[in-house]
XYZ file of N, CA and C in Angstrom:
753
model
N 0.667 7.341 -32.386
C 1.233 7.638 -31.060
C 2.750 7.465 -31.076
N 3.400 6.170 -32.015
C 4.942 6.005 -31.867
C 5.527 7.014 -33.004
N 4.468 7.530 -33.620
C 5.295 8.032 -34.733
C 4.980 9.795 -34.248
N 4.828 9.840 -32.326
C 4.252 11.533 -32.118
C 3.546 12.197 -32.922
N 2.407 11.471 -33.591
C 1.409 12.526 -34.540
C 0.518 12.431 -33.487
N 0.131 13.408 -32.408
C -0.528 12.918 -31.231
C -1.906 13.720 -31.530
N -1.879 14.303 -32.588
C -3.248 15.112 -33.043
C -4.158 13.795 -33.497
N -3.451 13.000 -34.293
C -4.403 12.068 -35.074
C -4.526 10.962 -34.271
N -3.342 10.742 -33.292
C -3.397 9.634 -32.862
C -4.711 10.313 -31.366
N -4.816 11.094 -30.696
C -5.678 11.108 -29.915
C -7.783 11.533 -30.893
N -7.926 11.697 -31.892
C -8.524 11.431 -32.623
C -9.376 10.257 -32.455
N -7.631 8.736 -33.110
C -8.033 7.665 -32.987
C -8.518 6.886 -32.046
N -8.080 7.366 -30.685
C -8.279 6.986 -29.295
C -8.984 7.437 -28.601
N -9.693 8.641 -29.318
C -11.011 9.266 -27.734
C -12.313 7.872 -28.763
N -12.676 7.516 -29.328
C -13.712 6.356 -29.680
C -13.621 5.462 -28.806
N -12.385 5.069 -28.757
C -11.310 3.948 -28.123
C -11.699 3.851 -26.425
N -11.702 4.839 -26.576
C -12.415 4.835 -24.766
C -13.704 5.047 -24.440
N -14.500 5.175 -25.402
C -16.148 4.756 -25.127
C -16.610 3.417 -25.109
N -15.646 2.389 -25.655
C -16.343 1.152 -25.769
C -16.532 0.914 -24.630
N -17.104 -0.397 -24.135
C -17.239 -0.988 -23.216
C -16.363 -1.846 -22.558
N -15.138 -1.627 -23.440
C -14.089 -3.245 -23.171
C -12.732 -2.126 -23.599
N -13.122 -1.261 -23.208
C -11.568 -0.072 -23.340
C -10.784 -0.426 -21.961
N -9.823 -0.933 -21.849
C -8.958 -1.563 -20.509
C -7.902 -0.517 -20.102
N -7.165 -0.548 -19.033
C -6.314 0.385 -18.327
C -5.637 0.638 -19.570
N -4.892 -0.060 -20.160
C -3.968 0.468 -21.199
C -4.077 1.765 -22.520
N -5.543 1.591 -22.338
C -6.344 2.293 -23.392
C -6.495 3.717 -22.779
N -6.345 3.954 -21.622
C -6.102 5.246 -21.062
C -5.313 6.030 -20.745
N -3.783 5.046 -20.177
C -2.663 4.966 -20.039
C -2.283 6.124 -21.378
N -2.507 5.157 -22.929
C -1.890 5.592 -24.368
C -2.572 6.882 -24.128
N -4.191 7.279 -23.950
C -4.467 8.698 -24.216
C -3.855 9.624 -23.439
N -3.922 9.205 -22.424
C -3.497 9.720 -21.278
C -1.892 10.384 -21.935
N -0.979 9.602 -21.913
C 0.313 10.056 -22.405
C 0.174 11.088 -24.000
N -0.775 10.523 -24.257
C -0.845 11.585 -25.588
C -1.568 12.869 -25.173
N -2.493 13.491 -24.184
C -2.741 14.222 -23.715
C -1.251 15.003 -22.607
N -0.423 14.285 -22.182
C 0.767 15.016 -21.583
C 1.505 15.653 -22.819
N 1.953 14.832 -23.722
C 2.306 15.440 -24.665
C 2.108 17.042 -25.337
N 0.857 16.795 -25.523
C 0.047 18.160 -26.009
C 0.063 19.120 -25.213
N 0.337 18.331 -23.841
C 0.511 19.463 -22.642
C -1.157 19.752 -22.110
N -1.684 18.622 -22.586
C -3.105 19.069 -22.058
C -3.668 18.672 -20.439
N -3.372 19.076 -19.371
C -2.473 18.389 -18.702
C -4.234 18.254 -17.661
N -5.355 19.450 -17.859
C -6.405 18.973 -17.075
C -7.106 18.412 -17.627
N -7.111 17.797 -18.915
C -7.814 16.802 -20.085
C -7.775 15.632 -19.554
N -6.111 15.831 -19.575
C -5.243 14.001 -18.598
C -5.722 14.179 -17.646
N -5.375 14.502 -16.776
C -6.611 14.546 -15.018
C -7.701 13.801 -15.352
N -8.818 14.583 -16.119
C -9.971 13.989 -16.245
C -10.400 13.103 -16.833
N -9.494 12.674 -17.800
C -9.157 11.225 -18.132
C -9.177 9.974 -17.313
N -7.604 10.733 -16.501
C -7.370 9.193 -15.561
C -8.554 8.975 -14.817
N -9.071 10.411 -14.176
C -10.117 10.071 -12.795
C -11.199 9.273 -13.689
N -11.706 9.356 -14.662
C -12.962 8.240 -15.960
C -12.370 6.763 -15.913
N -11.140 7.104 -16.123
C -10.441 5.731 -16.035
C -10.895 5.204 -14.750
N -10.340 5.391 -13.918
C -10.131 4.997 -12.653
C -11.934 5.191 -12.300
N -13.187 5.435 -12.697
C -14.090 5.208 -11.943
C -14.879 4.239 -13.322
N -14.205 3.648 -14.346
C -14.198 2.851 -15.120
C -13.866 1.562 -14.509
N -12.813 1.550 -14.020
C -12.299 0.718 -13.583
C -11.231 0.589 -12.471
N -12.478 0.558 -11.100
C -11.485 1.038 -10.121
C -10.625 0.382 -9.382
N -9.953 -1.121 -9.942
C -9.263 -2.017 -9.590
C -7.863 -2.000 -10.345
N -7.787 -0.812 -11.329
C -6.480 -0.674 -11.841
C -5.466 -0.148 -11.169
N -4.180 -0.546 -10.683
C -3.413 -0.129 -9.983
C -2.455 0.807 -10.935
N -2.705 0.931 -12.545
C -2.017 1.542 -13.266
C -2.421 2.535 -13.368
N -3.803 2.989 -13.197
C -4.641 4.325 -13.521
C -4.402 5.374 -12.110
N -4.250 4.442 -10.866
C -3.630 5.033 -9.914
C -2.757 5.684 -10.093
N -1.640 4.960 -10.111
C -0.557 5.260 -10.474
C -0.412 6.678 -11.585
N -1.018 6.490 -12.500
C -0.487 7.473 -13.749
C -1.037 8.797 -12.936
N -2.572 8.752 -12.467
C -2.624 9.586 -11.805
C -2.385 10.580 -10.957
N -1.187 9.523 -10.092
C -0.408 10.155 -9.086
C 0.648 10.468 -9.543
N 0.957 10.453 -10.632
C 2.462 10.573 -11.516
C 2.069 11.892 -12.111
N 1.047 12.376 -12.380
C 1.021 13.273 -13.120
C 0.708 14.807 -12.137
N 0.024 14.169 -11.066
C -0.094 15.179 -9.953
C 0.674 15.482 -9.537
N 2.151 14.562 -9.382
C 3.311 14.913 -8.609
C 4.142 15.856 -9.452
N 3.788 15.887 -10.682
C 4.151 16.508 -11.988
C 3.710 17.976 -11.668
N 2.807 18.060 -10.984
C 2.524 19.621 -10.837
C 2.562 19.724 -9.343
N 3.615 19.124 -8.502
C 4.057 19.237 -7.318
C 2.843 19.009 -6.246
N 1.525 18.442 -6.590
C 0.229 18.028 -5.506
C 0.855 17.210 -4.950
N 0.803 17.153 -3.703
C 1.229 16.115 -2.404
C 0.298 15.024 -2.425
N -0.870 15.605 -2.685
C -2.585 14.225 -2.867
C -1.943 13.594 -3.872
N -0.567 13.476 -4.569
C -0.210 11.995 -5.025
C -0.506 11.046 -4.430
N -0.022 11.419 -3.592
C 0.358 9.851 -2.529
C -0.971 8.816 -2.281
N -1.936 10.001 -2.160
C -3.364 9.167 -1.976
C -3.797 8.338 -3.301
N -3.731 8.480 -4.126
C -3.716 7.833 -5.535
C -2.755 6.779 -5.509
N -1.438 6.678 -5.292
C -0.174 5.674 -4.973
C -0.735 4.539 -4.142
N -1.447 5.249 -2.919
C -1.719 4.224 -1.656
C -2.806 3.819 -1.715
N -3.715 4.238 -3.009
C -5.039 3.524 -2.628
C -4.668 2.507 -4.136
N -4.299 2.598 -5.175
C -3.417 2.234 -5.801
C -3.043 0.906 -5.407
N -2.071 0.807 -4.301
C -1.953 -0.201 -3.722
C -2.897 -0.855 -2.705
N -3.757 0.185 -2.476
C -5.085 -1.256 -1.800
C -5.857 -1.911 -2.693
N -5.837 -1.408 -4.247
C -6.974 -1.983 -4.760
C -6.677 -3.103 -5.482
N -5.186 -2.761 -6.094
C -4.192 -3.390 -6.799
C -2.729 -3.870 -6.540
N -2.757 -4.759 -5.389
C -1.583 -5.011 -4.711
C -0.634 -5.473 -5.614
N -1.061 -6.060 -6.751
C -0.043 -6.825 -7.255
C 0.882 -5.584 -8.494
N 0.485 -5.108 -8.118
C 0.933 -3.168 -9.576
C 1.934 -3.085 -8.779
N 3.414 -3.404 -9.411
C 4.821 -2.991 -8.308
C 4.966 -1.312 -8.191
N 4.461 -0.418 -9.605
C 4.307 0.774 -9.699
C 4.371 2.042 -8.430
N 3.260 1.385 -8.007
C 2.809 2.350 -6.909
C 3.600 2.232 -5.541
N 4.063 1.064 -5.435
C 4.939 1.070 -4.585
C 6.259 1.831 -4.568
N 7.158 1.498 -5.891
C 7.844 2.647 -6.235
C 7.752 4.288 -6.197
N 6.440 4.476 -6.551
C 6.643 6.268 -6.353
C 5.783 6.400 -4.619
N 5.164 5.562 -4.033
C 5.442 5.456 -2.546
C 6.487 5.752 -1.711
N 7.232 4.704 -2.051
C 8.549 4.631 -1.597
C 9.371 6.222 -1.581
N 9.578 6.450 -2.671
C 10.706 7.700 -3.090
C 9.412 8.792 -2.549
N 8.288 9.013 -2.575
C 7.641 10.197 -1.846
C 7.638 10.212 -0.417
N 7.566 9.351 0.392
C 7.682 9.217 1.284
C 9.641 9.635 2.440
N 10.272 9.276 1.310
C 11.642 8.994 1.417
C 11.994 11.046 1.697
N 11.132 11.468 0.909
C 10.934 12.901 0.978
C 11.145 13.629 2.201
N 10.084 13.105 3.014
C 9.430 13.563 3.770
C 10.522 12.827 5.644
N 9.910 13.120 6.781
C 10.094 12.376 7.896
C 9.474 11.095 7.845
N 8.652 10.649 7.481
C 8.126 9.203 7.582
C 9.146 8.227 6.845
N 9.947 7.975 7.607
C 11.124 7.008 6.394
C 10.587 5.494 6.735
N 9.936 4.992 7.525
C 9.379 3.484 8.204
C 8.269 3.340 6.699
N 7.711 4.091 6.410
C 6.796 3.484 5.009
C 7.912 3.878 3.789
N 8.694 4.542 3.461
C 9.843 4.523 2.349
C 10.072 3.247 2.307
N 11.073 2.918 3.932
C 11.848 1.646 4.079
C 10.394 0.288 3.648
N 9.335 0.334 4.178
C 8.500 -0.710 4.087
C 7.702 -0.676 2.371
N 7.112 0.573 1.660
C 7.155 -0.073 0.346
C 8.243 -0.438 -0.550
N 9.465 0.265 -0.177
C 10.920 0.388 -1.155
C 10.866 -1.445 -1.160
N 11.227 -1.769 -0.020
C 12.056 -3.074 0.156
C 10.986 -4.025 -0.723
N 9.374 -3.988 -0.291
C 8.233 -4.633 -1.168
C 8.582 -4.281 -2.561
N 8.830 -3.469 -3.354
C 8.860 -2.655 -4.266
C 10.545 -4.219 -5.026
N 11.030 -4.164 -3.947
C 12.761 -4.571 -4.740
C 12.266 -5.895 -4.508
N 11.409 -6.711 -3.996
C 10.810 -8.238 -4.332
C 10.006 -7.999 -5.453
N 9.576 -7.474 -5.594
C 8.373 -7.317 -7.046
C 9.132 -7.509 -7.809
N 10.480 -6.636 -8.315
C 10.974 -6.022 -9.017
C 12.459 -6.182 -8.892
N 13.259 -7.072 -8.526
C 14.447 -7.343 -8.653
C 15.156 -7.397 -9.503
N 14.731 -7.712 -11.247
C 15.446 -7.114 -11.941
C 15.214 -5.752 -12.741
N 14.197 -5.427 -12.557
C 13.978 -3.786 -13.001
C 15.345 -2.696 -12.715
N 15.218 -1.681 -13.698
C 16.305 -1.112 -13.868
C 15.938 0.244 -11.911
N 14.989 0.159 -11.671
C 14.758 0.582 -10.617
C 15.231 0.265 -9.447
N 15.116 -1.057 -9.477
C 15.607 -1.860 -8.246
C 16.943 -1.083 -7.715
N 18.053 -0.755 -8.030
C 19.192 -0.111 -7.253
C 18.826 0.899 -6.955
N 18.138 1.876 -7.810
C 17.718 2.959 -7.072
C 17.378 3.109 -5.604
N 16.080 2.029 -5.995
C 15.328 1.725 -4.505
C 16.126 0.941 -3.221
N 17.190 0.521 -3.921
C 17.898 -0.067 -2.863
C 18.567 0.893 -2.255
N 19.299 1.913 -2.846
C 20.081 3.015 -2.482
C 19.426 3.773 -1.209
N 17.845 4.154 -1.699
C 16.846 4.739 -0.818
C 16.886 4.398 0.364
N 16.858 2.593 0.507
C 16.209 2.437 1.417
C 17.402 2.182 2.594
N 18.742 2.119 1.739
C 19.839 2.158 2.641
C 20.255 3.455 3.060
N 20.195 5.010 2.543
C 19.703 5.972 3.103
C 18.942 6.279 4.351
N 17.564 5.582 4.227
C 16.505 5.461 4.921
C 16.827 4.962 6.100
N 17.617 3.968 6.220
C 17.546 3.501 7.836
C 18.678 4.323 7.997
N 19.853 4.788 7.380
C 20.582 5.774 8.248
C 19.929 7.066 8.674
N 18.785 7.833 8.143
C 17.993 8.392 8.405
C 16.868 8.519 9.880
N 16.425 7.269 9.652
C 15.718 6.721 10.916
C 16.116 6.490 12.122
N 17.906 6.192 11.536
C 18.119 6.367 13.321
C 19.069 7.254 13.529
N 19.018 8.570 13.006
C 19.723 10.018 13.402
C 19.346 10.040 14.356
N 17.895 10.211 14.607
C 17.723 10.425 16.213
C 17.998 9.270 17.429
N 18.546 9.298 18.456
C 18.714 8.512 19.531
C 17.216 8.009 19.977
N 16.351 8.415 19.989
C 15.213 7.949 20.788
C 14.135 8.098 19.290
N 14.116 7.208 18.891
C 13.042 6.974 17.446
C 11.395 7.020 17.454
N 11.213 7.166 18.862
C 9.605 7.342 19.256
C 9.317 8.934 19.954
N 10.223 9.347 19.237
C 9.894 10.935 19.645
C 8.628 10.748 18.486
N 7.425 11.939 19.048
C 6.604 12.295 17.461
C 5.891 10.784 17.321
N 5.606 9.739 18.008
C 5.483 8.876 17.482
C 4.069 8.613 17.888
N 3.705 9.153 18.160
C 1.636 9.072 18.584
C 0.476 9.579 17.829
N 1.063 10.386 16.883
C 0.510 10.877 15.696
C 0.320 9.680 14.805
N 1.407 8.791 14.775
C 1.432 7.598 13.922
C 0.157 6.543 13.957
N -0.375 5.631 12.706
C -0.966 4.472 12.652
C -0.237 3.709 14.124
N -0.926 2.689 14.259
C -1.089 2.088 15.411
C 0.294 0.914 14.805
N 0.398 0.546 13.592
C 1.288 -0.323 13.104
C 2.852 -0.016 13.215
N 2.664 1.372 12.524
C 4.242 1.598 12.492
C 4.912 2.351 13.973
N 3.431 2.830 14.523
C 4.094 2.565 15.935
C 4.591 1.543 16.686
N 4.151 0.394 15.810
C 4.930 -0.823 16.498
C 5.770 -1.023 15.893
N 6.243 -0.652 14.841
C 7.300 -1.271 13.811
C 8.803 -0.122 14.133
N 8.120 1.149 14.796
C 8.908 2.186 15.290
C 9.672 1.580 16.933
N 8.939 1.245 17.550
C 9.154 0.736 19.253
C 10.056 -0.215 19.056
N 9.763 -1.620 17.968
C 10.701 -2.409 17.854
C 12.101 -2.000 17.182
N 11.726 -1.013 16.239
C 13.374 -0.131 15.734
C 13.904 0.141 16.682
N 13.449 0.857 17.713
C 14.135 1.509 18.645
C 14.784 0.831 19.727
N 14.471 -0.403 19.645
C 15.562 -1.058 21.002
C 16.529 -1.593 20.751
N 16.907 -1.266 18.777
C 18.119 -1.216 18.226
C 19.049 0.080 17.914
N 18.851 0.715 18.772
C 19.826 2.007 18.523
C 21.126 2.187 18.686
N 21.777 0.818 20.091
C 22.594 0.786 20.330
C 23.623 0.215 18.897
N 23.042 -0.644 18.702
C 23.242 -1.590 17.116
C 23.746 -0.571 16.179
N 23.183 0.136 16.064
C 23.000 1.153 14.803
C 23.977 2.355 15.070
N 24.166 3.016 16.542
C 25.339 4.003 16.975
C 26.386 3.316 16.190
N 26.626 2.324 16.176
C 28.366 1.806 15.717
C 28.640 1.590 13.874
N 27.098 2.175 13.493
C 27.530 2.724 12.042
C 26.340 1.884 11.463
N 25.680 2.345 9.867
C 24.472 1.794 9.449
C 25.092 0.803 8.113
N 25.512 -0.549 7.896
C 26.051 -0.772 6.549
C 25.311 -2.407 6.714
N 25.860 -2.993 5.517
C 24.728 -4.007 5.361
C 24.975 -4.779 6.634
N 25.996 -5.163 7.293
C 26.661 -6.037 8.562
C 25.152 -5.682 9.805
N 25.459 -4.713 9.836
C 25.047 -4.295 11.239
C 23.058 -3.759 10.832
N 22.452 -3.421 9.710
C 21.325 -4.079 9.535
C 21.122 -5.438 9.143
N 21.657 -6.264 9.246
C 21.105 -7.470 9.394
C 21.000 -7.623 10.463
N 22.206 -7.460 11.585
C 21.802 -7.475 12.988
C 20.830 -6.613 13.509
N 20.572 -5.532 12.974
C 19.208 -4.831 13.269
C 18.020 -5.780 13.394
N 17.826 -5.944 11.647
C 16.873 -6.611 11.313
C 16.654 -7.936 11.951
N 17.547 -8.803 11.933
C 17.218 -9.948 12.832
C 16.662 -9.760 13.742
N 17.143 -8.897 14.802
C 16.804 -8.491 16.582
C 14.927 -8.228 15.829
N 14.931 -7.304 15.052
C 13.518 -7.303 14.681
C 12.390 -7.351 14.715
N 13.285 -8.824 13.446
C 12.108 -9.927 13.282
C 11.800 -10.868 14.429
N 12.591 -11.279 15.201
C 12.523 -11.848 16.089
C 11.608 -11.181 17.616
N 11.681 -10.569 17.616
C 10.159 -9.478 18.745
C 9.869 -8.991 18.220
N 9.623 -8.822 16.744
C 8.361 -8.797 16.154
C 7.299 -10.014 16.345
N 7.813 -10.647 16.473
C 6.794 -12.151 15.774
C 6.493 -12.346 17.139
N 7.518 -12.301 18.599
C 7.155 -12.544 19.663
C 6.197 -11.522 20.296
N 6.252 -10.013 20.134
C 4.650 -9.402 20.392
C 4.292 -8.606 19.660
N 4.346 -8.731 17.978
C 3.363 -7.523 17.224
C 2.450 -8.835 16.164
N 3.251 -9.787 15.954
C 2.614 -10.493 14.715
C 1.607 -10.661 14.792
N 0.880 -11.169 15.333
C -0.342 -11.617 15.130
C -1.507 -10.654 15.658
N -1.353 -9.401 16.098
C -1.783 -8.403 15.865
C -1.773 -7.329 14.465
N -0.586 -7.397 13.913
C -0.378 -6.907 12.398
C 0.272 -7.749 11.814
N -0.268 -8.667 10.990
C 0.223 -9.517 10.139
C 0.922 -8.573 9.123
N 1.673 -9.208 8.305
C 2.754 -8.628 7.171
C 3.332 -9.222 6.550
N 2.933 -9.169 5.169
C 4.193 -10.230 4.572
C 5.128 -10.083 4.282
N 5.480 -9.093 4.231
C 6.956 -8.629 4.081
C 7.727 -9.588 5.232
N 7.379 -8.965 6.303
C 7.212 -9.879 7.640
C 8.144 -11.024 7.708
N 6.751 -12.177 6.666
C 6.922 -13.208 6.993
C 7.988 -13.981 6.174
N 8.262 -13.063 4.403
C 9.001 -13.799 3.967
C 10.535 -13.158 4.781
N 10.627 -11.901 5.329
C 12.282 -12.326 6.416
C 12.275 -13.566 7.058
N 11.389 -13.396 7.758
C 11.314 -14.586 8.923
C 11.754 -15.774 8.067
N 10.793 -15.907 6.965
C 10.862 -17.106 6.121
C 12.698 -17.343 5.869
N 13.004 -16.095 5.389
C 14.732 -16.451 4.695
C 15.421 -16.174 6.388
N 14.889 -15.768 7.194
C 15.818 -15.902 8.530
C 16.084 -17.362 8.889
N 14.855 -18.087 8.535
C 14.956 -19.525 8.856
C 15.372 -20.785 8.396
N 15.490 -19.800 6.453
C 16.026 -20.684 5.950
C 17.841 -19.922 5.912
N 18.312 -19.278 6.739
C 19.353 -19.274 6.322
C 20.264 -18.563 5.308
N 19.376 -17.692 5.233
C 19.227 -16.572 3.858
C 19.316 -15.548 4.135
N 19.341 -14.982 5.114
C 18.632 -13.742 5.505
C 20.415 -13.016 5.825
N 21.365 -13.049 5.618
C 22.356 -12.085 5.614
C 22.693 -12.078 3.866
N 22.563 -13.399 3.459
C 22.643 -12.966 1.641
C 21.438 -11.695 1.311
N 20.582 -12.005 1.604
C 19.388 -11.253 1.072
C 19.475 -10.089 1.453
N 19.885 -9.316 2.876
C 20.031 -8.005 3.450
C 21.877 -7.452 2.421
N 22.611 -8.286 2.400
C 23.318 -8.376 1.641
C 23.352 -7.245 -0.272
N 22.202 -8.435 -0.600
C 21.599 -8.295 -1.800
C 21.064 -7.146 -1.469
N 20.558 -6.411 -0.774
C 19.981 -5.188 -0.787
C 20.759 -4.313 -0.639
N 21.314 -4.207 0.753
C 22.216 -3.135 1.011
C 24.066 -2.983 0.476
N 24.252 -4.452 0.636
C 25.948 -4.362 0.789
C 25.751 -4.038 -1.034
N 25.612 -4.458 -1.892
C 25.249 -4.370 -3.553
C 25.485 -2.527 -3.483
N 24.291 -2.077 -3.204
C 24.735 -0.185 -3.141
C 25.408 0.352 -2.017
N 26.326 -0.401 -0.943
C 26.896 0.657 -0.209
C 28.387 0.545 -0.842
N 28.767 -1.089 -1.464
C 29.913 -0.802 -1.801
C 29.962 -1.900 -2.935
N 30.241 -1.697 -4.102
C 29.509 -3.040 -5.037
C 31.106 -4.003 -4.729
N 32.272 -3.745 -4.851
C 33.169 -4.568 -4.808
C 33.300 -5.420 -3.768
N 32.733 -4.480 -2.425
C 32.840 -5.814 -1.301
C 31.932 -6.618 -1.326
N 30.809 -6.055 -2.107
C 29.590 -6.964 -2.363
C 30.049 -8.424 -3.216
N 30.336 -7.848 -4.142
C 30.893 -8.818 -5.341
C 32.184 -9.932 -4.184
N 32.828 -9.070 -3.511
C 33.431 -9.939 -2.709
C 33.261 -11.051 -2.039
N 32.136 -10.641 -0.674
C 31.095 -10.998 0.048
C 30.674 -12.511 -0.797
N 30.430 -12.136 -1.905
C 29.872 -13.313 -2.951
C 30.487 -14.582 -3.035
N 31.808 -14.095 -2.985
C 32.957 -14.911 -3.876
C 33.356 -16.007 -2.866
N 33.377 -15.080 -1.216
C 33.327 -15.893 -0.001
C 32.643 -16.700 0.806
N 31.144 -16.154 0.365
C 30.158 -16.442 1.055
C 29.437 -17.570 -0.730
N 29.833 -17.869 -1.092
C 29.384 -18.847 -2.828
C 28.439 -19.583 -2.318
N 28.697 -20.255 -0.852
C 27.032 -21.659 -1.113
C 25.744 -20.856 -0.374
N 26.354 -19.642 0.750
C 24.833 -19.068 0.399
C 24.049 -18.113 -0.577
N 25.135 -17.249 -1.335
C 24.631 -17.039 -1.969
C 23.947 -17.811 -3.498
N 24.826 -18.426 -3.252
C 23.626 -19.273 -4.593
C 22.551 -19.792 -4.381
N 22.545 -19.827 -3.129
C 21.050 -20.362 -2.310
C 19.852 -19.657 -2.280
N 20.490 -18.372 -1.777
C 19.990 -17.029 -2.450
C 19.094 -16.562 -3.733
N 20.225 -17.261 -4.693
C 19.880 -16.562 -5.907
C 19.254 -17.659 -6.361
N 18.964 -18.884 -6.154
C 18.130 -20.105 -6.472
C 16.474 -19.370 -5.688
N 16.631 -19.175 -4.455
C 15.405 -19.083 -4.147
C 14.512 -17.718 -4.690
């Protein structure tokens, strides 16, 4: 497989996946050696064996939906998102969540796996990407003045997560940069917790709340946004702000 002899090496590997103890990875390798060859409905029917092999892999999801998006199927996403119900802890799927979604009008699930996606994954070479996105994303979200236009079609959640965006618009008219989402976000979290929490729990949620309380929570929005809107004032920000951010970067 490392040395691209993918004739012999998929040979060695269709046995490889009859055993009984053939694991995600073992499908993953054929799998990629079947893209190679360009065998591309072989791989399909691969992953889907995989995945009813073992339907707790969040990687078989994933490859799945990676390869569909490869031939422009939108039913990625369903592979990505179930992906992440089966296998929460796979940062994967959150990532090509994130950026498919980011696509589209739904930017409230971009912004909500991206940001999950950059805790998983903070030092992955991804992480700025996704940060970039998701600072995009809320300038996105609040182009429109009234953010609950269209908004009844929505899950019952992000209609709440939409209602509470929206009684920050005024916030957000005076420009979208890391300063003024934190003040977003604070206003938030804070009526969030007073009438959605305990109707939709979230952990995303809870660890803001968590760094709102400890005191963290403008390093950390910081760390997300100010880092890709402008790295020098970021690096600045740092130099001024030294005992929280090391507090930050300790926790």
């Amino acid at each position: 497989y490392y040395q691209r002899n993918n004739t012999t090496a998929l040979e060695i590997i269709k046995p490889v996946l009859e055993r009984s103890d053939a694991d995600d990875q073992s499908f993953q390798i054929a799998g990629n050696i079947y893209k190679q060859l360009s065998l591309l409905k072989d791989c399909e029917k691969l992953f889907r064996k995989g995945i009813k092999k073992l339907p707790q892999s969040g990687a078989l999801y994933n490859e799945l939906g990676e390869l569909l998006w490869e031939q422009k199927d939108n039913t990625a996403i369903k592979q990505w998102e179930k992906g992440i119900e089966v296998d929460p802890d796979y940062s994967r799927n959150y990532y090509n969540a994130c950026k498919y979604y980011y696509l589209t009008e739904e930017k409230a699930w971009s912004i909500l796996y991206g940001e999950i996606f950059v805790n998983m994954e903070p030092l992955n070479a991804s992480a700025t990407e996704v940060k970039s996105i998701l600072l995009e994303s809320y300038k996105r979200l609040f182009v429109n003045i009234n953010l609950t236009k269209d908004n009844n079609d929505k899950s019952k959640f992000i209609q709440a997560f939409i209602e509470t965006m929206n009684k920050q618009t005024l916030v957000a008219a005076s420009g979208i940069n890391a300063e003024s989402i934190t003040m977003i976000r604070t206003r938030f979290i804070l009526d969030w917790y007073q009438n959605y929490a305990a109707k939709f729990p979230f952990k995303l949620f809870d660890l803001q709340k968590q760094l709102l309380q400890d005191g963290l929570f403008d390093a950390y929005n910081q760390w997300i946004f100010g880092s890709v809107q402008n790295l020098s004032s970021y690096q600045n920000w740092t130099k001024i702000n030294s005992e929280s951010y090391n507090e930050f970067s300790r926790f």
